[in-house]
Short mmCIF file of C-alpha atoms and ligand atoms in Angstrom, two decimals:
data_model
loop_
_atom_site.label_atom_id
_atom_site.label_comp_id
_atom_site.label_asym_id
_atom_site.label_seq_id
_atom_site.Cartn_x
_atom_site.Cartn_y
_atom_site.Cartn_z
CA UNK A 1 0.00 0.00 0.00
CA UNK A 2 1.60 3.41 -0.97
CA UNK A 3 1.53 6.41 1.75
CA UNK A 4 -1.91 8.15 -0.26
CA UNK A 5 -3.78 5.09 -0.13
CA UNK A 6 -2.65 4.17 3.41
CA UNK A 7 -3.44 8.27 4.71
CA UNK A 8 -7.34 7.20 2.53
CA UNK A 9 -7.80 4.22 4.34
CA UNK A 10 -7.27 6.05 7.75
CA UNK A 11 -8.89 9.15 6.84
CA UNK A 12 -11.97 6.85 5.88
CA UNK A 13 -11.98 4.93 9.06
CA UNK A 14 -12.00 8.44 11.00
CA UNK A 15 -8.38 7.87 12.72
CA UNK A 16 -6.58 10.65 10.91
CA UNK A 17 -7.68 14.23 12.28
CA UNK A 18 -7.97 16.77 9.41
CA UNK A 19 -6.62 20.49 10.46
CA UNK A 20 -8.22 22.74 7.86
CA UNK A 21 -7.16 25.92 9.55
CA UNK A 22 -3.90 27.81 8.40
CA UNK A 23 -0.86 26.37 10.42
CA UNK A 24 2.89 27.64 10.34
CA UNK A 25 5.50 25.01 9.63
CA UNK A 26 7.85 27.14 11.93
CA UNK A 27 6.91 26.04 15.57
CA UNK A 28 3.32 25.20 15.36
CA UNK A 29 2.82 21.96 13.28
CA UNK A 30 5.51 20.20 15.56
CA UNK A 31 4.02 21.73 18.56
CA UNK A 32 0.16 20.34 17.20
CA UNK A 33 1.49 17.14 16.30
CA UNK A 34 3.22 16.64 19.97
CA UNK A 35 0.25 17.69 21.83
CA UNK A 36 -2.10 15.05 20.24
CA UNK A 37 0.47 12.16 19.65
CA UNK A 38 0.09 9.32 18.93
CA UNK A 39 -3.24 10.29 17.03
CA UNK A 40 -2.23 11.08 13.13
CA UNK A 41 -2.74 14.47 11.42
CA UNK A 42 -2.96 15.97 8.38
CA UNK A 43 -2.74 19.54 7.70
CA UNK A 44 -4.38 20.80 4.55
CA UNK A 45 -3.48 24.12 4.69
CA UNK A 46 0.32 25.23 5.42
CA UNK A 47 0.84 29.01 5.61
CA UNK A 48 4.61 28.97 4.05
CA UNK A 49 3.62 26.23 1.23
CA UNK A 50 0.98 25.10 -1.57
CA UNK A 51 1.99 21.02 0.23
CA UNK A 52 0.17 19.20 3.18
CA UNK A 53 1.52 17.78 5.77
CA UNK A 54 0.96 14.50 7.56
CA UNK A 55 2.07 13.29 10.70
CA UNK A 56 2.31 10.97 14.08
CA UNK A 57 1.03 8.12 11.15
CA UNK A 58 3.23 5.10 12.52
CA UNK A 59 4.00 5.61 16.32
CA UNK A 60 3.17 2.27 17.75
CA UNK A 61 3.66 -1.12 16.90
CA UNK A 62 -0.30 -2.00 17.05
CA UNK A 63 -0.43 0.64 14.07
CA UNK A 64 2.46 -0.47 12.51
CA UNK A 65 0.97 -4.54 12.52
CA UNK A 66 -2.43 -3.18 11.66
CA UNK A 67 -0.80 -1.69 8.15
CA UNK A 68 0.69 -5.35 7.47
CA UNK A 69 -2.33 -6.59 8.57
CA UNK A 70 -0.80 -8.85 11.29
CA UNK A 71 -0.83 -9.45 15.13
CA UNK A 72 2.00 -7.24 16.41
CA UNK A 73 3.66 -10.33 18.06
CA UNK A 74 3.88 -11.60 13.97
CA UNK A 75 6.36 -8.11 13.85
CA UNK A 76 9.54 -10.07 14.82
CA UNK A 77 9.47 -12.94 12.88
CA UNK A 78 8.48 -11.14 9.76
CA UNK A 79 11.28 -8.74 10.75
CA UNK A 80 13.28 -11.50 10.76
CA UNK A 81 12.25 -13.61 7.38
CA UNK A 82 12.63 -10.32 5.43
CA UNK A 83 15.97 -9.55 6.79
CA UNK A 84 17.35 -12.94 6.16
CA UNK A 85 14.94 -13.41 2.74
CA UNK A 86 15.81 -9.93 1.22
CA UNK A 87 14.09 -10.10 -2.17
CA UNK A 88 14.88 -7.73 -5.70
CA UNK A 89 12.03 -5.10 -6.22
CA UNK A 90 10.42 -4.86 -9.55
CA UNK A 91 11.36 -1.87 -11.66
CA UNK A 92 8.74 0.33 -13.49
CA UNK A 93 9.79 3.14 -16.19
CA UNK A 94 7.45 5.64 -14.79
CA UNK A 95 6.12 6.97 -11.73
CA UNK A 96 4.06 9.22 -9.57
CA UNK A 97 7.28 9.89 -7.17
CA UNK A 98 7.73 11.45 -10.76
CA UNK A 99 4.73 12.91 -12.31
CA UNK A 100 6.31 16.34 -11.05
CA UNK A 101 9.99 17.64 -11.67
CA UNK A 102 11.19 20.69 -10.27
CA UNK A 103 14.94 21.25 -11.84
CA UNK A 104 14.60 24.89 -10.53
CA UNK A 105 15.39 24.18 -6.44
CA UNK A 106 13.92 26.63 -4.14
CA UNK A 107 13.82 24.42 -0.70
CA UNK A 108 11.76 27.38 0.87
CA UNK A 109 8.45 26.42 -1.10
CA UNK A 110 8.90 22.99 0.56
CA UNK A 111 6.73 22.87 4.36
CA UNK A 112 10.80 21.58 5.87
CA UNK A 113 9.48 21.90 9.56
CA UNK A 114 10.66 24.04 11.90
CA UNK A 115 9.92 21.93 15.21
CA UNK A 116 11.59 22.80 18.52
CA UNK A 117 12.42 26.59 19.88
CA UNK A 118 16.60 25.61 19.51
CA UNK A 119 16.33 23.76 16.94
CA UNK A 120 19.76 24.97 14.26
CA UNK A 121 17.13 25.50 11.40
CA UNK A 122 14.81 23.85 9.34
CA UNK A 123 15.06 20.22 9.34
CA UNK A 124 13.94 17.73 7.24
CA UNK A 125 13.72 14.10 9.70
CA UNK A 126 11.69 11.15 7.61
CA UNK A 127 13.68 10.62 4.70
CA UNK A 128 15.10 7.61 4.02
CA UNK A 129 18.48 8.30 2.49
CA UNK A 130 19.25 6.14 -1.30
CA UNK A 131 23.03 5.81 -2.08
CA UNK A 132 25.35 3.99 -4.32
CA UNK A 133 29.40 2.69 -4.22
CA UNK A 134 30.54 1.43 -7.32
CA UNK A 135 31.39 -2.23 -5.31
CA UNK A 136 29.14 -2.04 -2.57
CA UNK A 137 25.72 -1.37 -4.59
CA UNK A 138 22.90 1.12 -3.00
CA UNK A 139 22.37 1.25 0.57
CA UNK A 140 19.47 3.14 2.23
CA UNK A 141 19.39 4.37 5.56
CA UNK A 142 17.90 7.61 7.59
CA UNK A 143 20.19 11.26 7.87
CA UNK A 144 18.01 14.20 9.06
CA UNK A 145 19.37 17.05 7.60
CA UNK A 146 19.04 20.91 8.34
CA UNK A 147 18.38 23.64 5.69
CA UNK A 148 21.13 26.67 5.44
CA UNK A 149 19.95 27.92 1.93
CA UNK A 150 17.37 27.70 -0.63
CA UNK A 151 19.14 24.05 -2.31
CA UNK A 152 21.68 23.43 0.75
CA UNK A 153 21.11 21.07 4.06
CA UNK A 154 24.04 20.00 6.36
CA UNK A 155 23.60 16.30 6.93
CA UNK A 156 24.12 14.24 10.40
CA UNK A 157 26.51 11.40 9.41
CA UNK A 158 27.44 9.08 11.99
CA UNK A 159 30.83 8.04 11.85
CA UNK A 160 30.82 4.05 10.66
CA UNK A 161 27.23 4.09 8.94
CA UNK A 162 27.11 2.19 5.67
CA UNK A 163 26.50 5.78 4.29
CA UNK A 164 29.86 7.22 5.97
CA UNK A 165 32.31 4.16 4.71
CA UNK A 166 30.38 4.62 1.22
CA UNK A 167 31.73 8.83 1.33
CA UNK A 168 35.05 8.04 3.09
CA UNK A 169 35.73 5.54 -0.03
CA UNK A 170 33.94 8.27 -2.69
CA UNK A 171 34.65 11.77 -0.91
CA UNK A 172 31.33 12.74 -3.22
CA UNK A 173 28.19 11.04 -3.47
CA UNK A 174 24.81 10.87 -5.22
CA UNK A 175 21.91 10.77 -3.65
CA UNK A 176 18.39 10.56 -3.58
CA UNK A 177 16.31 11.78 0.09
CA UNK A 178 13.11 10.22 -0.48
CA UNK A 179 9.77 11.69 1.71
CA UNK A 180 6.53 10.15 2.30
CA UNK A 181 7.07 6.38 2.95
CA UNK A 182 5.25 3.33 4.35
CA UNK A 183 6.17 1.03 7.29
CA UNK A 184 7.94 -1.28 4.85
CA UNK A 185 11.05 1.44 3.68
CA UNK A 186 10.55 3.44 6.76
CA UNK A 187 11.81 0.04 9.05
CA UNK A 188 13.55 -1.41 6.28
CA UNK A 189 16.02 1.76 6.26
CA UNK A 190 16.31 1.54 10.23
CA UNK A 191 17.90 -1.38 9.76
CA UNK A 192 21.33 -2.86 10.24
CA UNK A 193 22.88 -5.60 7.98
CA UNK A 194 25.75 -6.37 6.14
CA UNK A 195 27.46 -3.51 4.10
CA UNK A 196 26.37 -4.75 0.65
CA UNK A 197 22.91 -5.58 1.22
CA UNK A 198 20.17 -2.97 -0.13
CA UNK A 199 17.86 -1.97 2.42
CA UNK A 200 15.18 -1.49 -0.61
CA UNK A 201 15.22 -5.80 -1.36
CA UNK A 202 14.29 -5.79 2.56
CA UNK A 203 11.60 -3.18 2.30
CA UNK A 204 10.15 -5.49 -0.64
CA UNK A 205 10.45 -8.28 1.28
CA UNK A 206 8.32 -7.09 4.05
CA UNK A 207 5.49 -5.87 1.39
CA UNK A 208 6.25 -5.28 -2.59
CA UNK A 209 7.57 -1.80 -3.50
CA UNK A 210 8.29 -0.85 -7.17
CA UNK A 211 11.04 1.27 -7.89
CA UNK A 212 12.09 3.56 -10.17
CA UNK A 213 15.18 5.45 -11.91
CA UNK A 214 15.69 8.60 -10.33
CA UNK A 215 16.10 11.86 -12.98
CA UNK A 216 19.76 13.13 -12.04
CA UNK A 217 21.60 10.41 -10.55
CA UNK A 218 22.22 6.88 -10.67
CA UNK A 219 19.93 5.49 -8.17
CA UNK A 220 16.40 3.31 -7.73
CA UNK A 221 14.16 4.82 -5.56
CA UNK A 222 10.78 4.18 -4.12
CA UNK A 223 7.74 4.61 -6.97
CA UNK A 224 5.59 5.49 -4.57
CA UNK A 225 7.85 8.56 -2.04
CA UNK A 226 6.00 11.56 -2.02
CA UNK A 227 9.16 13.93 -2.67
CA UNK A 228 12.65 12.77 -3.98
CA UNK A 229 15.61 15.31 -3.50
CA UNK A 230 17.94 14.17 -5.66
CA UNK A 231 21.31 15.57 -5.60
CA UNK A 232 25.14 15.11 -4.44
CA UNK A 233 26.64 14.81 -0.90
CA UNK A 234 30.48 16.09 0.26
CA UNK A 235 32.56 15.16 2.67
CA UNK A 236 34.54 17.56 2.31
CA UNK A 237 32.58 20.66 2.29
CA UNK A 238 31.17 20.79 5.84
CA UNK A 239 28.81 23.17 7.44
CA UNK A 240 27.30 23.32 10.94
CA UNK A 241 24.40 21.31 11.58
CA UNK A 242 22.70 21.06 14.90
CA UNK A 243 21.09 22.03 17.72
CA UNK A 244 18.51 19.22 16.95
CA UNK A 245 16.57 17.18 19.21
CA UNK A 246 17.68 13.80 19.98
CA UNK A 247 16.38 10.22 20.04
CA UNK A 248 16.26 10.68 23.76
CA UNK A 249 14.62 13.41 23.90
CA UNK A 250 17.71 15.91 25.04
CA UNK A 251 19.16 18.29 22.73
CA UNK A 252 22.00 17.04 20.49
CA UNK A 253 25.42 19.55 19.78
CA UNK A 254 26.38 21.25 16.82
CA UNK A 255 28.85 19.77 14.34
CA UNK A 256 30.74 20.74 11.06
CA UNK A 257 28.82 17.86 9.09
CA UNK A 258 28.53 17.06 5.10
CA UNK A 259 26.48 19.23 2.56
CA UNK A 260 23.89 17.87 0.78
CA UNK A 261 23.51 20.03 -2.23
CA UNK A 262 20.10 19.44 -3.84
CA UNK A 263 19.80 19.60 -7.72
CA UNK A 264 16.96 17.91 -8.53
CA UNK A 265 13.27 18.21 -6.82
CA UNK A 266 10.61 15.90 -8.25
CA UNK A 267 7.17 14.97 -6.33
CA UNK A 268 3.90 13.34 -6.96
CA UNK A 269 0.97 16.09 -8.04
CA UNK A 270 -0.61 17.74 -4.48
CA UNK A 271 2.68 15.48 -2.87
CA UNK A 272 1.84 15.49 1.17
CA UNK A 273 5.46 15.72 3.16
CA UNK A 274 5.66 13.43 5.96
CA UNK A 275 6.58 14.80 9.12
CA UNK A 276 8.32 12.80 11.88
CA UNK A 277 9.12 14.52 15.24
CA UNK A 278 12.41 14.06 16.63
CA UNK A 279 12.73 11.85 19.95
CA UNK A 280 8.80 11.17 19.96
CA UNK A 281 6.94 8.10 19.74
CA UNK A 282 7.41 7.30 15.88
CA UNK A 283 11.07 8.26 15.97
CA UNK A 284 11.72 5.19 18.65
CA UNK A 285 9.54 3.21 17.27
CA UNK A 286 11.58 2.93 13.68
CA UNK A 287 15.01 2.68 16.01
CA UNK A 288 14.19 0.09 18.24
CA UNK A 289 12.04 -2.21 16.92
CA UNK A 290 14.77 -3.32 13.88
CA UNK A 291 16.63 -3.99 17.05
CA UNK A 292 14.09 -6.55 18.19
CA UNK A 293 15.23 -9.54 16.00
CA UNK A 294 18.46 -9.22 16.54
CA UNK A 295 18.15 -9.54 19.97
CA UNK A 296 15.96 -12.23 19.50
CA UNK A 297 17.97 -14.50 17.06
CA UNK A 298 21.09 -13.87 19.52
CA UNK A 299 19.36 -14.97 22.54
CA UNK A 300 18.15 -18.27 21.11
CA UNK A 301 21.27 -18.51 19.68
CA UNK A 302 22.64 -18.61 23.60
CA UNK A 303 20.59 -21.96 24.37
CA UNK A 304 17.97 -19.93 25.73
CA UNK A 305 14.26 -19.86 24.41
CA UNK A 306 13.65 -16.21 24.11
CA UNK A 307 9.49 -15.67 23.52
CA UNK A 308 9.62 -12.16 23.00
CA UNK A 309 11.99 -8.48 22.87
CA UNK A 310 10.67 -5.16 23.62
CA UNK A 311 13.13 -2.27 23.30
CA UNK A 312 10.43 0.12 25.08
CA UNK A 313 10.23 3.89 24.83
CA UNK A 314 11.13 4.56 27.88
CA UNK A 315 14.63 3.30 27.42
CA UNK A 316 14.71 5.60 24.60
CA UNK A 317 14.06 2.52 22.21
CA UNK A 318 17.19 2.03 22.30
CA UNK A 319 19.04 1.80 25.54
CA UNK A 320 17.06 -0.21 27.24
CA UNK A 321 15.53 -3.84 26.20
CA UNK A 322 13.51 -5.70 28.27
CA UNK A 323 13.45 -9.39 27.14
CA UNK A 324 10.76 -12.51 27.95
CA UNK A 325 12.71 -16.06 28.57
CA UNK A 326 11.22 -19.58 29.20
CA UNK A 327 13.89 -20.03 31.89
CA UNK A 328 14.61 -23.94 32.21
CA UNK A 329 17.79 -23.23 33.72
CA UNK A 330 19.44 -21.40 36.49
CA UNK A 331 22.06 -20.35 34.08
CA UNK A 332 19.02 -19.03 31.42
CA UNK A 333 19.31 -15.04 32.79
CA UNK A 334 22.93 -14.95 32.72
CA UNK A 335 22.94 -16.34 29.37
CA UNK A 336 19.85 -13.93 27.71
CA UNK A 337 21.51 -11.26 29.34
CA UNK A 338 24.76 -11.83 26.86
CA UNK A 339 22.58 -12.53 24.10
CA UNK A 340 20.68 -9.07 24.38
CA UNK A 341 23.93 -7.21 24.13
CA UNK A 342 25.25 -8.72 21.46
CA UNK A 343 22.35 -8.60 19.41
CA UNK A 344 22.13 -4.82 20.05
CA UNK A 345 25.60 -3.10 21.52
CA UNK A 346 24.35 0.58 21.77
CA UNK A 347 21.90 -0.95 24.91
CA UNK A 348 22.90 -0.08 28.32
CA UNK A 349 20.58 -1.93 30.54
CA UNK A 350 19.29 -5.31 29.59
CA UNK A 351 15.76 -6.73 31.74
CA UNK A 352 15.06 -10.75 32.10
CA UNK A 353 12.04 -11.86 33.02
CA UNK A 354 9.80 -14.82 33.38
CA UNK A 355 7.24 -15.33 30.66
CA UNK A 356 4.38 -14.41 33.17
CA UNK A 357 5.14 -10.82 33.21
CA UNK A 358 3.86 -8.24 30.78
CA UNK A 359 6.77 -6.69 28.79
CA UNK A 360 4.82 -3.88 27.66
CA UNK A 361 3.57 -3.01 30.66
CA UNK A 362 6.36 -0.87 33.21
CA UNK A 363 4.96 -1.82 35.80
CA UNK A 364 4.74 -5.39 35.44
CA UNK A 365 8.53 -5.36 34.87
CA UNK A 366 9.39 -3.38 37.70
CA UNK A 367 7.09 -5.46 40.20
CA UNK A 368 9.44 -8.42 38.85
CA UNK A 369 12.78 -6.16 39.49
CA UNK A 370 11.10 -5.73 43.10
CA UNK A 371 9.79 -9.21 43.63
CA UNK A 372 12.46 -11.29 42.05
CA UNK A 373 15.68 -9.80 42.21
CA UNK A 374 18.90 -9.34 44.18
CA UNK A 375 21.59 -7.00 43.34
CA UNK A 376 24.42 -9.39 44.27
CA UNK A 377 23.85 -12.32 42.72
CA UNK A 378 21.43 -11.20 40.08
CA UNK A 379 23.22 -8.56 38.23
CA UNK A 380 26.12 -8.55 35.21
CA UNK A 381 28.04 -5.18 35.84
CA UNK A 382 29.74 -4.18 32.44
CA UNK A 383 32.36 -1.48 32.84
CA UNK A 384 33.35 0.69 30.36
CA UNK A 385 32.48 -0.78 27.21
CA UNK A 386 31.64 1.02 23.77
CA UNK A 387 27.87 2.08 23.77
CA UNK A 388 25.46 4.65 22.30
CA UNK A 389 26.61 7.69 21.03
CA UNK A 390 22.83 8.77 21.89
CA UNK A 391 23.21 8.14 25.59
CA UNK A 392 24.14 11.98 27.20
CA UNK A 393 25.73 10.24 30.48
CA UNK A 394 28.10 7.88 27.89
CA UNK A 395 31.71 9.24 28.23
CA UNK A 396 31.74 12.55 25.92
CA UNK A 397 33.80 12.19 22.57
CA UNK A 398 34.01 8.37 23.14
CA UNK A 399 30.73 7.02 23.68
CA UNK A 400 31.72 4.64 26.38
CA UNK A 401 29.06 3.35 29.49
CA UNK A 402 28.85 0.99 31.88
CA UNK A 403 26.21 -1.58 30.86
CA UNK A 404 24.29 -3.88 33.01
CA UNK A 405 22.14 -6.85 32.77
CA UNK A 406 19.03 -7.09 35.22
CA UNK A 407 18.02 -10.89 35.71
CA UNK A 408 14.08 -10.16 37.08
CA UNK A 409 13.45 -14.02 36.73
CA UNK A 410 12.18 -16.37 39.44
CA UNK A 411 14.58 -19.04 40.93
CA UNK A 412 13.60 -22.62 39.65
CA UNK A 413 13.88 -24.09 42.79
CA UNK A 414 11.81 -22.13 45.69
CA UNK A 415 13.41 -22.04 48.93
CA UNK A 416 11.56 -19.43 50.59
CA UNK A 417 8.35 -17.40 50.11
CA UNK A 418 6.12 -18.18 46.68
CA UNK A 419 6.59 -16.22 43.47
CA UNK A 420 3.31 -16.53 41.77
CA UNK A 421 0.88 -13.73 41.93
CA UNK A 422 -1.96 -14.46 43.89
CA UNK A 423 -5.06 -15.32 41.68
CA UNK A 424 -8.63 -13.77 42.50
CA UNK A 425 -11.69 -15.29 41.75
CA UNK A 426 -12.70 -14.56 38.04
CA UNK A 427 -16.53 -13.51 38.32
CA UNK A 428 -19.36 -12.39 35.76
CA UNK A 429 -19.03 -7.98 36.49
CA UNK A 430 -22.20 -7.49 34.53
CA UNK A 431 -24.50 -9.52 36.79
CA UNK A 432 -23.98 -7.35 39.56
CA UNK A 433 -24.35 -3.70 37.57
CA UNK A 434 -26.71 -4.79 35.89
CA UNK A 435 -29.42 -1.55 35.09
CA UNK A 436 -27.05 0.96 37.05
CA UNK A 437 -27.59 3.41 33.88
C1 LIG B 1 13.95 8.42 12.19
C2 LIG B 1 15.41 8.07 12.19
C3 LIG B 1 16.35 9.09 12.10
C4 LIG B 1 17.71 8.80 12.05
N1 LIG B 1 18.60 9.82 11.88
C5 LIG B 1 19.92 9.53 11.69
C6 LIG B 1 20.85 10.58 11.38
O1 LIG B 1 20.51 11.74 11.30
N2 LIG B 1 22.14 10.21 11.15
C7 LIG B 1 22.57 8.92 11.20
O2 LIG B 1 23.76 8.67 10.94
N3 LIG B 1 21.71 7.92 11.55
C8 LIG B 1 20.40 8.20 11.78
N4 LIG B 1 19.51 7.19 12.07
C9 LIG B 1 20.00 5.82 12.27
C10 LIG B 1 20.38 5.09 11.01
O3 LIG B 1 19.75 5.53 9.86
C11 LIG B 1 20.11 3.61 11.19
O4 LIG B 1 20.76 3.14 12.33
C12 LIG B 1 20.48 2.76 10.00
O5 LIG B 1 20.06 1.49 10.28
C13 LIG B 1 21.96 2.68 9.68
O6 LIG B 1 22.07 2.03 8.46
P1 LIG B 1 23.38 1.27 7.96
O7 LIG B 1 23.42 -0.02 8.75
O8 LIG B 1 23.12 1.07 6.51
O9 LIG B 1 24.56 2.12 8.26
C14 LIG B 1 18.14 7.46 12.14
C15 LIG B 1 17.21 6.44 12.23
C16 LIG B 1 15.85 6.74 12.26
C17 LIG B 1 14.86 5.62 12.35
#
């Protein structure tokens, strides 16, 4: 399903909230868009330009299963298949990413939100990023990138991204920033796999994309994007980019980072931009749950059966991960708890637990921490090991944290008082409120 359709099918169901009146895209559609996530929005009338703006559409996983039409438990395994089952997207001559091309580049008619009060400029945050090496093939991944002139952004690059190794080998590259995508590209660029492998063939995997050629450069891109800014990135022409707000929520610092020089605008006819608010719901969402699998895979890989991963918001979706064990052995914890950090080494803190508590539920993990846990024996201290460049308490400039792993599970053998929770009688509420109203 392309973004237009999906936006129809919401807007017909009554989930997506139309704003009709006139809304700034300098401090007031991020601010709107906050204030009533996770519902989705569309704004149909931007003061600064003739294009919508949609936003908040993919901020939990129960929306994100719903638009694959699965259960959200089927999210890992699918995850999983299409990352290990990447397949080749078909390619199509023409397209409505296309029906529009704008060789003429003024990025000021574009609604490039303005969203937080010290926020370093404009910023454009959903695009999934299309590049090419001559031996590596295209790779696709996310870069926000902040506006300094009408066909100029400054691009966040993290150092060892397939995307960084491509422009350290190249020094210039093509590329194609491509707006308005569906769940499939959107988690399929999140990703992490081999250098080599195209993000796009994973994308198709999880639900059939077409692709086409873009105009200026060398590159297939999604049929179906709303906007494609097609143009060339530098390493070595460098411009500040930053203060921008963070996956966790804190503001991140300014840098001398790449320029992405745009030559090339094309977009569908009345082309809605997708907006996607830094460090809020849908931002974790599209980091942590690629993060699931991996996890997963590398806890069963242990010895341990692992039943589920959640790498929950309030670990930032990414420093945190609780996990849910069928613990046979007294050794099971220990083991998970190495598992979860190699299948995901920016985490900090890694949570076992039994598979009666509720991994989506805070609570329910913490009452395990409280009921089932003892510092001493239960606990794997990590010191000082490489973690999350994300994490503002990680060692400045080097990025390195203590991490530690949380075994919440219940001994096998019960020495003392009982584990369970207690179980109250289950009983028919309606038959005794019956014709209070
Ligand atoms: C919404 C979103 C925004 C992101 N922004 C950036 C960014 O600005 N710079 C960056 O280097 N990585 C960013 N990332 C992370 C990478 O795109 C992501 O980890 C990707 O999987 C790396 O791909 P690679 O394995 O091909 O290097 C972002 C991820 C998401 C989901």
């Amino acid at each position: 399903m392309g973004f237009r359709e999906y936006l129809k099918k919401i807007d017909e169901a009554g989930y997506l909230q139309n704003v009709d009146a006139e809304v700034s895209k300098t401090l007031e559609i991020s601010g709107i868009l906050k204030e009533i996530e996770p519902t989705p929005v569309i704004f149909n009338n931007v003061k600064e330009s003739e294009f919508r703006v949609a936003g908040n559409l993919f901020c939990s996983k129960e929306v994100v299963a719903s638009y694959f039409g699965v259960p959200s438990t089927d999210l890992i395994p699918m995850l999983t298949k299409a990352i290990s089952e990447p397949s080749e997207p078909e390619i199509e001559p023409n397209a409505p990413c296309q029906e529009v091309i704008e060789s003429n580049v003024d990025l000021d008619k574009l609604p490039i939100l303005f969203h937080c009060e010290k926020d370093g400029g404009n910023y454009i945050s959903s695009a999934v990023v299309i590049t090419r090496d001559p031996d590596y093939g295209q790779n696709m991944d996310f870069h926000r990138a902040m506006q300094f002139s009408k066909d100029k952004f400054s691009t966040r690059i993290v150092s060892g991204r397939h995307f960084h190794q491509f422009l350290k080998r190249n020094i210039e590259l093509d590329v194609a920033f491509c707006i308005g995508n569906t769940p499939n590209v959107l988690i399929a660029g999140a990703t992490s796999v081999d250098i080599g492998i195209d993000e796009l063939h994973i994308a198709n995997a999880l639900e059939p994309i077409k692709l086409v050629k873009a105009k200026s450069v060398d590159l297939l891109i999604p049929a179906e994007a709303e906007f494609v800014l097609e143009g060339r990135v530098f390493l070595e022409e460098k411009h500040a980019e930053g203060p921008f707000v963070d996956l966790t929520e804190t503001y991140d610092v300014i840098r001398e980072e790449p320029v992405f020089e745009v030559k090339k605008i094309t977009h569908r006819i009345n082309a809605i931009w997708q907006a996607l608010l830094p460090g809020a719901l849908e931002h974790k969402l599209l980091m942590g749950m690629p993060r699931e699998p991996t996890i997963f895979k590398k806890v069963n890989e242990t010895g341990v059966k692992c039943l589920d991963v959640n790498v929950n918001p309030g670990g930032c979706s990414w420093l945190h991960a609780i996990v849910q064990i069928d613990k046979n052995s007294e050794e099971d914890g220990k083991k998970a708890i190495e598992g979860a950090f190699a299948g995901h080494t920016s985490c900090k803190h890694v949570f076992i637990v039994d598979k009666d508590i509720d991994i989506y539920n805070p609570l329910s993990v913490e009452w395990a921490m409280a009921t089932r846990f003892q510092g001493d024996v239960r606990m794997i201290i990590k010191d000082k090991e490489p973690g999350s460049s994300l994490d503002p308490s990680a060692e400045p400039g080097t990025k390195m944290t203590t991490k530690i792993g949380f075994d919440l599970t219940k001994p096998l053998t019960v020495k003392g008082k009982s584990f369970e929770i207690a179980e109250f009688p289950k009983v028919d509420i309606n038959k005794y409120f019956k014709g209070k109203d």
